[in-house]
Amino acid sequence: MPIDYSKWDNVGASSDEGSASHSEDDGLTTFGESGGGINMGFDRNDALGPAFVPPGASKAERELIRRGVDYEWEGNWIRTGVRKNIIVHPDDDCESYSPVIFTEDPETFVPDPAKFDDGRVRKFGLYDPPSLAQDDMMAFMSRTMGASSKQFMYCDFMRSKDQPRSDKPGELPDVQFMELLMKRKDEYISSPEVEARLHSTYVIKIELVECEKYVWRRVRVPSGIDLPKFHDQVIVPVMGWSRAYHGYVFEDPVDGTQVGPVKNSGYIDMMHVGMHFGKLMEDTGYPLAAMLKKEGDAIYYLYDLGDGWRHRIVLEEVVPEEEDVTLVDGAGGCPPEDSNGLEDKGCGGYAELLEMVRRGSNKAKVKATLKEVSRTAINYSKPWAGGPPLPFRPLEYNLNYHRSLLNMIVTGPSVKKIRTHPVEGECFKESMRECSNCGSRLKTLSRCLGCKKVWYCSRDCQVANWKEHKIECKAAQKKSKTKKK
């Protein structure tokens, strides 16, 4: 069928600020470059087809039209997505973004595990990480470098404190979608469903991926334990990692939720978050029960974002009564921090060493490795409990030592690295904050909204303590109001 070009007869330059508008009467969409470009209209359903790109369309428009995605202009930006809540820069080619952010509603989106290679959802269900194949890794690096260059389109990196904020959204489109999913998850964390699971004891098994047969721990923990404390005061001592040394991320394979130390984090390896994860939820205030729901559920815990020590945490049993943290059993030595002494970094390199030790092969090489690890790896050369360097024995686990270490750390303050100062060195934050009613320090704590001075692990504890706290709370509120006047 011949193409009718008559509709382009009146095309002309416009000095007005461009915009995109949709007419209900004629079914036309008008596209224009902001700041004075070429304005024109076309029917999406005409003979040119939905993938036709009109002259003068921006890079973003061209890709959105190619994908068949609806959008509209708002000032200098393009709004797209099911709810038009994803903001796109006109010069962003949008080629690297998951189609999910344009076609799915963040209020209802549920990732399909079948779309992921191993059925394990990653990155909130937006992307499946690349395999170790060279071509996949090159594509991953290319996408990462492209995302880094696009950050300047969306963020005010050069803005000083006295300058007003621009209209930039602050995050790339896919991260904007993640943030909308995070809001849903925040609501879920405080839901009655999660609240009902906060007063049990979880029997969990922690396994080092690729080394499951040799390296594992079985622990009993309160189901309501706060994830930062679960990391610092449980996983670190029972595994044998060095305290407040590296960053970490908890991952839910069901929906791809990613949780880690976002605020006040001084772990240098957290610089890899943008490249590997895009965006993390803050782990403070996030209970373990919001991730592990029933027996058989599993989550993943990544320690050291550089070397990538991946652990699988399986919920084996739910005990109705609440108990303290207990190390039940374990096997295998903790890998060396920074992969010191290993030929390859991470779980794969450690699995090779374990096999050599088990088979008794390359004895001279293995002996030299064991000696080097004890001398250079900080979790062996400078143990948190003090004392001389620990011997590195990959196939052995000193249960009594780790039970003592766990008890010492659980009864002491929680520790977090908040920054690394060029002169002062590493700076840490210690906290002995506890529930004002039951005294629990491991659970997720919420501050009293009245006085903002005391903390509770649950509403039940707040109600139980109200009679005693009421006078102090009202006095603090009155004092605060007087100061404001």
PDB file of N, CA and C in Angstrom, residues 1 7 22 26-29 42-52 70:
ATOM      1  N   MET A   1       0.860  -1.201   0.000  1.00  0.00           N
ATOM      2  CA  MET A   1       0.000   0.000   0.000  1.00  0.00           C
ATOM      3  C   MET A   1       0.892   1.245   0.000  1.00  0.00           C
ATOM      4  N   LYS A   7       0.643  14.112   5.474  1.00  0.00           N
ATOM      5  CA  LYS A   7       0.583  14.578   6.863  1.00  0.00           C
ATOM      6  C   LYS A   7       1.840  15.346   7.275  1.00  0.00           C
ATOM      7  N   HIS A  22      -0.839  13.668  23.744  1.00  0.00           N
ATOM      8  CA  HIS A  22      -1.655  12.698  23.044  1.00  0.00           C
ATOM      9  C   HIS A  22      -3.057  13.241  22.865  1.00  0.00           C
ATOM     10  N   ASP A  26      -7.754  12.404  17.497  1.00  0.00           N
ATOM     11  CA  ASP A  26      -7.186  11.943  16.241  1.00  0.00           C
ATOM     12  C   ASP A  26      -6.188  10.807  16.414  1.00  0.00           C
ATOM     13  N   GLY A  27      -5.918  10.365  17.677  1.00  0.00           N
ATOM     14  CA  GLY A  27      -5.011   9.243  17.883  1.00  0.00           C
ATOM     15  C   GLY A  27      -3.577   9.563  17.534  1.00  0.00           C
ATOM     16  N   LEU A  28      -3.210  10.841  17.487  1.00  0.00           N
ATOM     17  CA  LEU A  28      -1.850  11.219  17.133  1.00  0.00           C
ATOM     18  C   LEU A  28      -1.045  11.517  18.385  1.00  0.00           C
ATOM     19  N   THR A  29       0.244  11.227  18.316  1.00  0.00           N
ATOM     20  CA  THR A  29       1.162  11.592  19.387  1.00  0.00           C
ATOM     21  C   THR A  29       2.169  12.569  18.826  1.00  0.00           C
ATOM     22  N   PHE A  42       2.288  11.571  14.165  1.00  0.00           N
ATOM     23  CA  PHE A  42       2.083  10.404  13.329  1.00  0.00           C
ATOM     24  C   PHE A  42       1.159   9.436  14.041  1.00  0.00           C
ATOM     25  N   ASP A  43       0.487   8.636  13.260  1.00  0.00           N
ATOM     26  CA  ASP A  43      -0.451   7.657  13.776  1.00  0.00           C
ATOM     27  C   ASP A  43       0.297   6.351  14.002  1.00  0.00           C
ATOM     28  N   ARG A  44       0.317   5.847  15.240  1.00  0.00           N
ATOM     29  CA  ARG A  44       1.026   4.612  15.529  1.00  0.00           C
ATOM     30  C   ARG A  44       0.460   3.442  14.736  1.00  0.00           C
ATOM     31  N   ASN A  45      -0.768   3.547  14.329  1.00  0.00           N
ATOM     32  CA  ASN A  45      -1.411   2.427  13.659  1.00  0.00           C
ATOM     33  C   ASN A  45      -1.415   2.550  12.141  1.00  0.00           C
ATOM     34  N   ASP A  46      -0.695   3.546  11.598  1.00  0.00           N
ATOM     35  CA  ASP A  46      -0.733   3.685  10.146  1.00  0.00           C
ATOM     36  C   ASP A  46       0.213   2.681   9.482  1.00  0.00           C
ATOM     37  N   ALA A  47       0.375   2.795   8.175  1.00  0.00           N
ATOM     38  CA  ALA A  47       1.112   1.805   7.405  1.00  0.00           C
ATOM     39  C   ALA A  47       2.582   1.750   7.782  1.00  0.00           C
ATOM     40  N   LEU A  48       3.100   2.791   8.461  1.00  0.00           N
ATOM     41  CA  LEU A  48       4.505   2.792   8.816  1.00  0.00           C
ATOM     42  C   LEU A  48       4.807   1.830   9.958  1.00  0.00           C
ATOM     43  N   GLY A  49       3.791   1.422  10.760  1.00  0.00           N
ATOM     44  CA  GLY A  49       3.994   0.464  11.832  1.00  0.00           C
ATOM     45  C   GLY A  49       4.456   1.120  13.114  1.00  0.00           C
ATOM     46  N   PRO A  50       4.332   0.403  14.243  1.00  0.00           N
ATOM     47  CA  PRO A  50       4.659   0.980  15.549  1.00  0.00           C
ATOM     48  C   PRO A  50       6.137   1.269  15.751  1.00  0.00           C
ATOM     49  N   ALA A  51       7.029   0.653  14.942  1.00  0.00           N
ATOM     50  CA  ALA A  51       8.456   0.854  15.127  1.00  0.00           C
ATOM     51  C   ALA A  51       8.998   2.014  14.298  1.00  0.00           C
ATOM     52  N   PHE A  52       8.142   2.696  13.575  1.00  0.00           N
ATOM     53  CA  PHE A  52       8.590   3.831  12.774  1.00  0.00           C
ATOM     54  C   PHE A  52       9.035   4.962  13.695  1.00  0.00           C
ATOM     55  N   ASP A  70       4.912   3.224  25.563  1.00  0.00           N
ATOM     56  CA  ASP A  70       4.277   4.548  25.644  1.00  0.00           C
ATOM     57  C   ASP A  70       5.114   5.474  26.519  1.00  0.00           C
TER      58      ASP A  70
END
